[in-house]
Coordinates of C-alpha atoms in Angstrom, one line a residue:
Chain A
X567 CA 124.6 91.0 95.3
X568 CA 126.0 92.0 98.7
X569 CA 123.2 93.2 100.9
X570 CA 123.5 96.7 102.4
X571 CA 120.0 97.6 103.6
X572 CA 119.2 94.1 104.9
X573 CA 122.8 93.4 106.1
X574 CA 122.9 91.1 109.1
X575 CA 119.1 90.8 109.5
X576 CA 119.2 87.1 110.0
X577 CA 121.3 87.6 113.1
X578 CA 119.0 87.1 116.1
X579 CA 120.0 90.4 117.8
X580 CA 120.2 92.5 114.6
X581 CA 117.9 95.1 116.1
X582 CA 120.1 95.7 119.2
X583 CA 122.5 98.6 119.2
X584 CA 125.5 96.4 120.4
X585 CA 125.0 94.1 117.4
X586 CA 124.6 97.0 115.1
X587 CA 127.9 98.5 116.4
X588 CA 129.6 95.1 116.1
X589 CA 129.0 95.0 112.4
X590 CA 130.2 98.6 111.8
X591 CA 127.1 100.6 112.6
X592 CA 127.3 104.3 113.3
X593 CA 130.7 104.5 111.5
X594 CA 129.1 106.5 108.7
X595 CA 127.8 109.0 111.2
X596 CA 131.3 109.5 112.5
X597 CA 132.5 110.0 109.0
X598 CA 129.6 112.4 108.3
X599 CA 130.5 114.6 111.3
X600 CA 133.9 115.1 109.7
X601 CA 132.2 116.5 106.6
X602 CA 130.5 119.9 106.0
X603 CA 126.6 119.6 105.8
X604 CA 126.7 121.0 102.3
X605 CA 129.2 118.4 101.2
X606 CA 126.9 115.6 102.4
X607 CA 124.1 117.1 100.4
X608 CA 126.4 117.3 97.3
X609 CA 127.4 113.7 97.9
X610 CA 123.8 112.5 98.0
X611 CA 123.1 114.5 94.8
X612 CA 126.1 113.0 93.1
X613 CA 125.1 109.5 94.2
X614 CA 121.8 109.9 92.2
X615 CA 119.6 108.6 95.0
X616 CA 115.9 108.8 94.1
X617 CA 113.2 108.6 96.7
X618 CA 112.1 105.0 97.4
X619 CA 108.6 105.8 98.6
X620 CA 107.2 105.7 95.1
X621 CA 107.6 109.1 93.4
X622 CA 111.3 108.7 92.7
X623 CA 112.2 112.3 93.3
X624 CA 115.9 113.0 93.6
X625 CA 116.7 113.1 97.3
X626 CA 119.7 115.4 97.1
X627 CA 117.6 118.0 95.2
X628 CA 114.9 117.8 97.9
X629 CA 117.5 118.3 100.6
X630 CA 119.1 121.2 98.6
X631 CA 115.7 123.0 98.4
X632 CA 115.1 122.6 102.2
X633 CA 118.6 123.7 103.1
X634 CA 118.4 126.8 101.0
X635 CA 115.3 128.0 102.8
X636 CA 116.4 130.5 105.5
X637 CA 113.6 129.5 108.0
X638 CA 114.4 127.5 111.1
X639 CA 113.6 125.1 112.8
X640 CA 113.6 122.6 110.0
X641 CA 111.9 119.2 110.4
X642 CA 113.0 115.8 109.2
X643 CA 110.2 113.2 108.9
X644 CA 110.7 109.6 108.0
X645 CA 107.7 108.2 106.1
X646 CA 107.1 104.8 107.6
X647 CA 103.4 104.7 106.6
X648 CA 104.0 101.8 104.4
X649 CA 100.4 101.3 103.2
X650 CA 100.5 100.6 99.5
X651 CA 98.9 97.2 99.1
X652 CA 101.5 94.6 98.2
X653 CA 104.3 96.6 100.0
X654 CA 106.2 95.2 103.0
X655 CA 109.7 96.2 102.1
X656 CA 110.3 98.8 104.9
X657 CA 109.2 96.3 107.5
X658 CA 112.5 94.3 107.7
X659 CA 114.4 97.6 108.2
X660 CA 111.9 98.8 110.9
X661 CA 111.8 95.5 112.7
X662 CA 115.3 94.1 112.2
X663 CA 117.6 96.9 111.3
X664 CA 116.2 100.0 113.1
X665 CA 119.6 101.5 113.8
X666 CA 120.4 101.8 110.1
X667 CA 117.3 104.0 109.8
X668 CA 118.2 106.0 112.9
X669 CA 121.8 106.5 111.7
X670 CA 120.5 107.6 108.3
X671 CA 118.2 110.1 110.0
X672 CA 120.9 111.6 112.2
X673 CA 123.2 112.0 109.2
X674 CA 120.4 113.5 107.1
X675 CA 119.4 115.9 110.0
X676 CA 123.0 117.0 110.3
X677 CA 123.1 117.7 106.6
X678 CA 119.9 119.6 106.7
X679 CA 120.6 121.4 110.1
X680 CA 117.4 119.9 111.5
X681 CA 117.2 119.4 115.2
X682 CA 113.9 117.6 115.4
X683 CA 112.7 114.4 113.6
X684 CA 109.7 112.1 113.6
X685 CA 109.2 108.7 112.3
X686 CA 105.6 108.5 111.0
X687 CA 104.8 104.8 111.5
X688 CA 101.6 103.2 110.3
X689 CA 99.2 102.1 113.0
X690 CA 99.2 98.6 111.6
X691 CA 102.8 97.9 112.7
X692 CA 102.6 97.7 116.5
X693 CA 105.6 95.4 116.7
X694 CA 107.8 97.8 114.6
X695 CA 106.7 100.5 117.0
X696 CA 108.1 98.6 120.0
X697 CA 111.3 97.9 118.2
X698 CA 111.8 101.5 117.1
X699 CA 111.1 102.9 120.5
X700 CA 113.6 100.5 122.1
X701 CA 116.2 101.4 119.4
X702 CA 115.6 105.1 119.9
X703 CA 116.1 104.7 123.6
X704 CA 119.3 102.8 123.0
X705 CA 120.6 105.5 120.6
X706 CA 119.9 108.2 123.3
X707 CA 121.7 106.0 125.8
X708 CA 124.8 105.8 123.7
X709 CA 124.7 109.4 122.7
X710 CA 123.7 109.0 119.0
X711 CA 120.6 111.0 119.7
X712 CA 120.0 114.0 122.0
X713 CA 122.1 117.1 122.5
X714 CA 125.8 117.2 121.3
X715 CA 125.8 113.8 119.6
X716 CA 129.2 112.1 120.1
X717 CA 130.8 115.4 121.0
X718 CA 130.0 116.9 117.5
X719 CA 128.2 119.8 118.9
X720 CA 125.2 118.8 116.8
X721 CA 121.9 117.8 118.5
X722 CA 118.9 115.9 117.2
X723 CA 115.8 114.6 118.9
X724 CA 113.7 111.8 117.4
X725 CA 110.4 110.2 118.3
X726 CA 107.8 107.8 116.7
X727 CA 104.4 109.2 115.7
X728 CA 101.9 106.5 115.2
X729 CA 99.4 106.8 112.4
X730 CA 95.9 105.4 112.7
X731 CA 94.9 103.6 109.6
X732 CA 94.8 106.1 106.8
X733 CA 96.6 105.2 103.6
X734 CA 96.4 108.8 102.4
X735 CA 98.9 109.8 105.2
X736 CA 101.6 108.2 103.1
X737 CA 101.2 111.3 100.8
X738 CA 103.7 113.7 102.3
X739 CA 101.4 116.7 102.8
X740 CA 98.7 114.6 104.3
X741 CA 101.3 113.0 106.5
X742 CA 102.3 116.5 107.7
X743 CA 98.7 117.3 108.5
X744 CA 98.5 114.1 110.5
X745 CA 101.6 114.9 112.5
X746 CA 100.1 118.3 113.3
X747 CA 97.0 116.5 114.7
X748 CA 94.7 117.1 111.8
X749 CA 92.7 114.9 109.4
X750 CA 95.2 113.7 106.8
X751 CA 94.2 115.5 103.7
X752 CA 96.7 116.5 101.0
X753 CA 97.6 120.2 100.6
X754 CA 97.8 122.0 97.3
X755 CA 101.4 122.4 96.0
X756 CA 103.2 124.7 95.8
X757 CA 104.3 125.7 98.3
X758 CA 106.2 122.4 98.8
X759 CA 107.0 121.0 102.2
X760 CA 110.7 121.8 101.7
X761 CA 109.6 125.4 102.2
X762 CA 106.3 125.3 104.0
X763 CA 105.9 121.9 105.7
X764 CA 105.2 120.9 109.3
X765 CA 104.1 123.8 111.4
X766 CA 104.9 126.0 108.4
X767 CA 108.6 125.3 108.5
X768 CA 110.9 123.7 105.9
X769 CA 110.4 120.0 106.1
X770 CA 112.0 117.0 104.4
X771 CA 109.9 113.9 104.2
X772 CA 111.8 110.8 103.1
X773 CA 110.9 107.1 103.0
X774 CA 112.4 104.6 105.3
X775 CA 114.4 102.9 102.5
X776 CA 115.6 106.3 101.2
X777 CA 117.0 107.2 104.6
X778 CA 118.5 103.7 105.0
X779 CA 120.6 104.4 101.9
X780 CA 122.2 107.5 103.4
X781 CA 124.8 105.7 105.6
X782 CA 125.8 103.7 102.6
X783 CA 126.3 106.7 100.4
X784 CA 128.4 108.4 103.1
X785 CA 130.6 105.3 103.7
X786 CA 131.0 104.3 100.1
X787 CA 131.1 107.7 98.5
X788 CA 128.9 108.7 95.6
X789 CA 131.0 107.3 92.9
X790 CA 131.1 103.7 94.1
X791 CA 127.5 103.9 95.2
X792 CA 126.3 105.0 91.8
X793 CA 128.0 102.0 90.2
X794 CA 125.2 99.8 91.7
X795 CA 122.3 99.2 89.5
X796 CA 121.0 101.5 86.7
X797 CA 123.2 104.6 86.2
X798 CA 120.1 106.7 85.7
X799 CA 118.7 105.8 89.1
X800 CA 121.3 103.8 91.0
X801 CA 121.5 102.0 94.2
X802 CA 120.2 98.9 95.9
X803 CA 116.4 98.5 95.9
X804 CA 114.1 96.5 98.1
X805 CA 111.4 94.5 96.2
X806 CA 108.4 93.0 98.0
X807 CA 107.3 90.0 96.0
X808 CA 103.9 88.5 96.7
X809 CA 100.9 86.5 95.5
X810 CA 101.4 83.5 93.2
X811 CA 105.2 82.8 93.5
X812 CA 107.0 80.0 95.2
X813 CA 109.0 82.2 97.5
X814 CA 107.3 85.5 98.4
X815 CA 109.4 87.9 100.4
X816 CA 111.6 91.0 100.4
X817 CA 114.6 90.9 98.1
X818 CA 117.4 93.5 98.1
X819 CA 118.6 93.7 94.5
X820 CA 120.2 96.3 92.2
X821 CA 117.9 98.8 90.8
X822 CA 117.2 98.0 87.1
X823 CA 117.0 94.2 87.5
X824 CA 114.3 92.7 85.3
X825 CA 111.0 91.4 86.5
X826 CA 111.9 88.1 85.0
X827 CA 115.0 87.8 87.2
X828 CA 113.1 88.9 90.3
X829 CA 110.2 86.4 89.7
X830 CA 112.1 83.4 88.4
X831 CA 115.6 83.6 89.8
X832 CA 114.8 85.0 93.3
X833 CA 111.2 84.3 94.1
X834 CA 111.3 80.8 92.7
X835 CA 108.9 81.2 89.8
X836 CA 105.2 80.8 89.6
X837 CA 103.7 78.6 92.3
X838 CA 103.0 75.0 91.3
X839 CA 104.7 75.6 87.9
X840 CA 101.5 77.4 86.7
X841 CA 101.4 80.0 84.0
X842 CA 102.1 83.7 84.6
X843 CA 99.2 85.9 83.6
X844 CA 99.9 89.4 84.9
X845 CA 102.2 91.4 87.1
X846 CA 101.7 94.6 89.1
X847 CA 105.2 95.9 89.3
X848 CA 105.1 98.6 92.0
X849 CA 102.1 98.2 94.4
X850 CA 98.4 98.3 93.7
X851 CA 98.5 101.9 92.4
X852 CA 100.8 101.0 89.5
X853 CA 99.3 99.8 86.1
X854 CA 99.3 96.0 85.5
X855 CA 101.7 94.5 82.9
X856 CA 101.3 91.4 80.8
X857 CA 104.0 88.7 80.6
X858 CA 105.4 90.7 77.7
X859 CA 106.7 93.2 80.2
X860 CA 108.9 90.6 82.0
X861 CA 112.2 91.9 80.6
X862 CA 111.5 95.5 81.5
X863 CA 114.2 96.8 84.0
X864 CA 112.6 97.6 87.3
X865 CA 113.5 101.3 87.8
X866 CA 112.0 104.8 87.6
X867 CA 113.1 105.3 84.0
X868 CA 112.1 102.1 82.2
X869 CA 108.8 101.2 83.7
X870 CA 107.1 104.4 82.6
X871 CA 108.1 103.6 79.0
X872 CA 106.0 100.4 79.5
X873 CA 103.0 102.3 80.8
X874 CA 103.6 101.5 84.4
X875 CA 105.7 102.7 87.4
X876 CA 108.2 101.5 89.9
X877 CA 106.1 102.8 92.8
X878 CA 107.2 101.1 96.0
X879 CA 108.7 98.1 94.1
X880 CA 105.9 95.8 95.3
X881 CA 105.8 93.0 92.7
X882 CA 102.4 91.3 92.7
X883 CA 102.3 88.2 90.6
X884 CA 99.1 86.7 89.2
X885 CA 98.9 83.2 87.7
X886 CA 96.2 81.9 85.4
X887 CA 93.8 81.0 88.3
X888 CA 93.4 84.7 89.2
X889 CA 90.4 86.7 88.0
X890 CA 91.7 90.1 87.1
X891 CA 88.2 91.7 87.1
X892 CA 88.1 90.7 90.8
X893 CA 91.6 92.1 91.5
X894 CA 90.6 95.3 89.8
X895 CA 87.3 95.5 91.9
X896 CA 89.2 94.8 95.1
X897 CA 91.8 97.5 94.3
X898 CA 89.0 100.0 93.6
X899 CA 87.3 99.1 96.9
X900 CA 90.6 100.0 98.5
X901 CA 90.8 103.4 96.7
X902 CA 87.2 104.2 97.6
X903 CA 87.9 103.5 101.2
X904 CA 91.1 105.4 101.3
X905 CA 90.0 108.5 99.3
X906 CA 90.2 111.3 101.9
X907 CA 87.2 113.0 100.3
X908 CA 88.8 116.3 99.6
X909 CA 88.7 116.3 95.8
X910 CA 85.4 115.5 94.1
X911 CA 86.7 113.5 91.1
X912 CA 88.5 111.1 93.4
X913 CA 85.8 110.9 96.1
X914 CA 83.0 110.3 93.7
X915 CA 84.9 108.6 90.9
X916 CA 86.4 105.8 93.0
X917 CA 83.0 104.8 94.5
X918 CA 81.4 104.9 91.1
X919 CA 84.1 102.8 89.5
X920 CA 84.0 100.3 92.4
X921 CA 80.2 100.0 91.9
X922 CA 80.6 99.3 88.1
X923 CA 83.4 96.8 88.7
X924 CA 81.3 95.1 91.4
X925 CA 78.4 94.5 89.0
X926 CA 80.7 93.2 86.3
X927 CA 82.3 90.8 88.8
X928 CA 78.9 89.7 90.1
X929 CA 77.5 88.9 86.6
X930 CA 75.5 92.1 86.2
X931 CA 77.8 94.0 83.9
X932 CA 76.2 96.0 81.1
X933 CA 77.2 96.8 77.5
X934 CA 79.1 100.1 77.7
X935 CA 80.5 99.5 81.2
X936 CA 84.1 99.3 79.9
X937 CA 83.7 102.6 78.1
X938 CA 82.1 104.1 81.1
X939 CA 84.9 103.1 83.3
X940 CA 87.4 104.6 80.9
X941 CA 85.5 107.8 80.8
X942 CA 85.3 108.1 84.6
X943 CA 89.0 107.3 84.9
X944 CA 90.0 110.0 82.4
X945 CA 87.8 112.4 84.3
X946 CA 89.8 111.9 87.5
X947 CA 93.3 111.9 85.9
X948 CA 95.1 115.1 86.6
X949 CA 92.2 116.7 88.4
X950 CA 93.0 116.0 92.0
X951 CA 95.4 117.4 94.6
X952 CA 97.4 114.2 95.2
X953 CA 98.2 111.1 93.2
X954 CA 95.6 108.8 94.9
X955 CA 93.0 109.6 92.3
X956 CA 95.5 109.3 89.4
X957 CA 96.5 105.9 90.8
X958 CA 93.0 104.7 91.0
X959 CA 92.3 105.8 87.4
X960 CA 95.6 104.4 86.1
X961 CA 94.8 101.0 87.6
X962 CA 91.5 100.7 85.8
X963 CA 92.9 102.0 82.6
X964 CA 95.8 99.6 82.8
X965 CA 93.6 96.5 83.4
X966 CA 91.3 97.5 80.6
X967 CA 94.2 98.3 78.2
X968 CA 95.9 94.9 78.8
X969 CA 93.1 92.6 79.7
X970 CA 90.0 94.0 78.0
X971 CA 89.1 90.5 76.7
X972 CA 88.6 89.3 80.2
X973 CA 86.4 92.2 81.1
X974 CA 84.3 91.7 78.0
X975 CA 84.0 88.0 78.6
X976 CA 82.7 88.8 82.2
X977 CA 80.1 91.1 80.9
X978 CA 78.9 88.9 78.0
X979 CA 78.9 85.6 79.9
X980 CA 78.0 86.8 83.4
X981 CA 80.8 84.7 84.7
X982 CA 84.6 84.5 85.2
X983 CA 87.0 83.4 82.4
X984 CA 89.1 81.6 84.9
X985 CA 88.2 78.7 87.2
X986 CA 89.6 80.0 90.5
X987 CA 91.4 77.5 92.6
X988 CA 91.9 75.3 89.5
Chain B
X311 CA 100.0 109.5 136.3
X312 CA 96.6 111.0 135.7
X313 CA 95.4 110.6 132.1
X314 CA 95.2 114.3 131.6
X315 CA 98.8 114.7 132.7
X316 CA 99.9 111.8 130.5
X317 CA 98.3 113.5 127.5
X318 CA 99.9 116.9 128.4
X319 CA 103.3 115.2 128.7
X320 CA 102.9 113.9 125.1
X321 CA 102.5 117.4 123.8
X322 CA 106.1 118.1 124.8
X323 CA 107.2 116.1 121.7
X324 CA 105.5 118.6 119.4
X325 CA 105.9 122.4 118.9
X326 CA 102.2 122.9 119.7
X327 CA 99.7 120.9 121.8
X328 CA 97.6 119.9 118.8
X329 CA 100.5 117.7 117.5
X330 CA 99.7 115.4 120.4
X331 CA 96.1 114.8 119.3
X332 CA 96.6 111.4 117.5
X333 CA 98.7 109.9 120.3
X334 CA 96.3 111.3 122.9
X335 CA 93.4 109.6 121.2
X336 CA 95.4 106.3 121.4
X337 CA 96.0 106.9 125.2
X338 CA 92.3 107.3 125.9
X339 CA 91.2 104.5 123.6
X340 CA 93.5 102.1 125.5
X341 CA 91.4 102.6 128.6
X342 CA 88.1 101.1 127.2
X343 CA 89.0 99.9 123.7
X344 CA 87.0 102.6 122.1
X345 CA 86.4 106.4 122.2
X346 CA 83.3 107.4 124.2
X347 CA 82.1 110.9 124.3
X348 CA 83.6 111.2 127.7
X349 CA 87.0 110.0 126.3
X350 CA 86.8 112.6 123.6
X351 CA 86.0 115.3 126.1
X352 CA 89.0 114.3 128.2
X353 CA 91.3 114.8 125.2
X354 CA 89.6 118.1 124.3
X355 CA 90.1 119.4 127.9
X356 CA 93.7 118.1 128.2
X357 CA 94.9 119.7 125.0
X358 CA 92.5 122.6 125.2
X359 CA 91.1 121.9 121.7
X360 CA 87.5 122.4 120.5
X361 CA 85.4 119.3 120.8
X362 CA 84.6 119.5 117.1
X363 CA 88.3 119.4 116.2
X364 CA 88.9 116.3 118.4
X365 CA 85.8 114.5 117.0
X366 CA 86.6 115.5 113.4
X367 CA 90.1 114.0 113.6
X368 CA 89.0 110.9 115.6
X369 CA 86.4 110.0 113.0
X370 CA 88.8 110.4 110.1
X371 CA 91.1 107.6 111.0
X372 CA 89.8 104.0 110.9
X373 CA 91.8 102.7 113.9
X374 CA 89.9 104.9 116.3
X375 CA 86.7 103.1 117.4
X376 CA 83.5 104.9 118.1
X377 CA 81.5 102.1 119.8
X378 CA 82.4 99.4 122.3
X379 CA 84.6 96.6 120.9
X380 CA 84.9 93.0 122.0
X381 CA 87.6 91.9 124.4
X382 CA 89.8 91.1 121.4
X383 CA 89.9 92.9 118.1
X384 CA 90.5 90.8 115.0
X385 CA 91.8 92.9 112.2
X386 CA 91.8 90.6 109.2
X387 CA 93.4 91.8 105.9
X388 CA 91.3 91.2 102.8
X389 CA 93.3 93.2 100.3
X390 CA 94.5 91.7 97.0
X391 CA 97.3 89.4 98.2
X392 CA 95.3 88.2 101.2
X393 CA 92.2 87.8 99.0
X394 CA 94.1 85.7 96.5
X395 CA 95.5 83.5 99.3
X396 CA 92.0 82.8 100.8
X397 CA 91.0 85.6 103.1
X398 CA 87.4 85.7 102.0
X399 CA 87.0 82.0 103.0
X400 CA 88.3 83.0 106.5
X401 CA 85.7 85.8 106.7
X402 CA 83.0 83.2 105.9
X403 CA 84.4 80.7 108.5
X404 CA 84.4 83.4 111.2
X405 CA 80.8 83.9 110.5
X406 CA 80.0 80.2 110.6
X407 CA 81.8 79.5 113.7
X408 CA 81.3 82.6 115.8
X409 CA 78.4 84.4 114.0
X410 CA 80.9 87.2 113.5
X411 CA 80.3 89.6 110.7
X412 CA 82.8 92.3 109.5
X413 CA 82.2 95.3 111.7
X414 CA 80.4 93.2 114.3
X415 CA 81.0 91.7 117.7
X416 CA 80.2 88.3 119.1
X417 CA 77.2 88.0 121.4
X418 CA 79.5 87.1 124.3
X419 CA 81.7 90.2 123.7
X420 CA 84.8 88.1 123.1
X421 CA 85.7 89.2 119.5
X422 CA 85.1 92.1 117.2
X423 CA 86.0 91.7 113.5
X424 CA 87.3 94.5 111.3
X425 CA 88.3 93.6 107.7
X426 CA 91.4 95.6 106.9
X427 CA 93.2 97.1 103.9
X428 CA 96.8 95.9 103.5
X429 CA 98.6 95.2 106.8
X430 CA 102.0 94.7 105.0
X431 CA 102.3 90.9 105.3
X432 CA 101.6 90.0 101.7
X433 CA 104.5 87.5 101.7
X434 CA 102.7 85.4 104.4
X435 CA 99.1 86.0 103.3
X436 CA 96.5 85.8 104.6
X437 CA 97.3 87.7 107.8
X438 CA 95.6 89.4 110.7
X439 CA 96.3 91.4 113.8
X440 CA 94.6 90.2 117.0
X441 CA 94.9 93.2 119.4
X442 CA 98.5 94.0 118.8
X443 CA 99.7 90.4 117.9
X444 CA 100.5 89.6 114.4
X445 CA 99.5 86.3 112.8
X446 CA 100.2 85.3 109.2
X447 CA 100.0 82.2 107.0
X448 CA 96.4 81.7 108.1
X449 CA 94.4 78.7 107.1
X450 CA 91.0 77.4 107.8
X451 CA 92.5 75.2 110.5
X452 CA 95.1 77.3 112.2
X453 CA 93.0 80.5 112.5
X454 CA 90.8 78.9 115.1
X455 CA 93.7 77.4 117.0
X456 CA 95.2 80.9 117.2
X457 CA 91.9 82.5 118.2
X458 CA 91.4 79.9 121.0
X459 CA 94.3 81.5 122.8
X460 CA 92.2 84.7 123.2
X461 CA 89.6 84.4 125.9

């Protein structure tokens, strides 16, 4: 497939504005300025773009809600807090194609009548910060940011806001808290950020990849764009493929491609020709699949039918040398560490589940531990402000649903079913 | 520029001064590598925010440090992809070679070690940040060659 989001990234100067202009960059912005803001929103709606951060919410609808709110100023925030374990898909855009993101943000801001934007960048990406700040300075220099952009009469200011190592700030209301200089703790919804967001004003928070799709939709038009991938959630999708494959990396492929194609045709299959044991399709917060799920189309519609989710499109592949009890324990250690502490079921439940998984992993599992894990998980589900708790619970339930034999073996035999490093 | 002026200049990017709190904490942390009470007080004064507000925020985020760090900060990822690709062995090796435990600092003040959640380099796992430099594809051999460069 032709690459749009990762176009030209092998070129050494791909992050420079001159190189970006050379390959047609900022042409979509020019086209967008010839359109009415409402027409751009209609185009994004018609294109069927769904948010690439994980939730898959229709982007055009989000924009529509924000633009209908009479309050000004409106804020546009790019969520570059890529923290979901297994995910590194936004990184090539941030580091190698930053002007695509900036162009996408200026078009979006024009559509939303927003004059101020922020890129909320995770603290763990210092190199991306340097690249983005240089790109933003270049864009100001060429008049693609600032007052009266390219003589359009529209002005937009943009800066990078660096996060400081809190996964929870990827959740949009926690992210807004963090930009406002607070502890990043999710807010109850409604009201939604599109009405009451940053500093109480209408705010659109979109993922890096979502915003990078905007110039494409404007240049191609909705009809041609929505012919890419699955008609129910179209467009190109970035997949981060990691763990036990021959060629881990970021792959730009049409939405709805199967896991089998991603793993075997693009990522080179299982490392060392070993056997596939399990796959996490969308980052650590999405329930694990067995090899029977390999033919499932990777999109927001089909994965839920299989009991999982597309999430951020982070495909984590485990071969037969990997102990899934250990993976589950490590995932839970992550959730415990990253729970913001606001909601009791998540704050207490993640630690409790980590403790039980740790004793099973270390050979001290007890009869009834599996049922206890399930009980705790079900006591978290649906009882927290944000999806972190649901994610943690879903992960445990998914591993137990699909690999209960391995957990039972661990408890009964006080050891692993697999010989790691075999 | 005086540090207080630098912090106040940052608040121009936000509709109110509190927005500059996270970047301000980075500014003062850059001075000594960690946030002393004095550093927190500077932020509190510069942004005219209560000390409790500043401390509450500073202690929420794991990249702000509340005790002195070594000259170089090793942030080694141990999340699932890095774990599968051998990060735990690297943690053991750092202990063997430098007596360095997660959360600790070497006796000579050269390195501090923090084990991280995912740093977004799963395709070249295991990976670490040393200060702001990124290193991936780590092995038992190359990790020490890399670290030798940091005095």
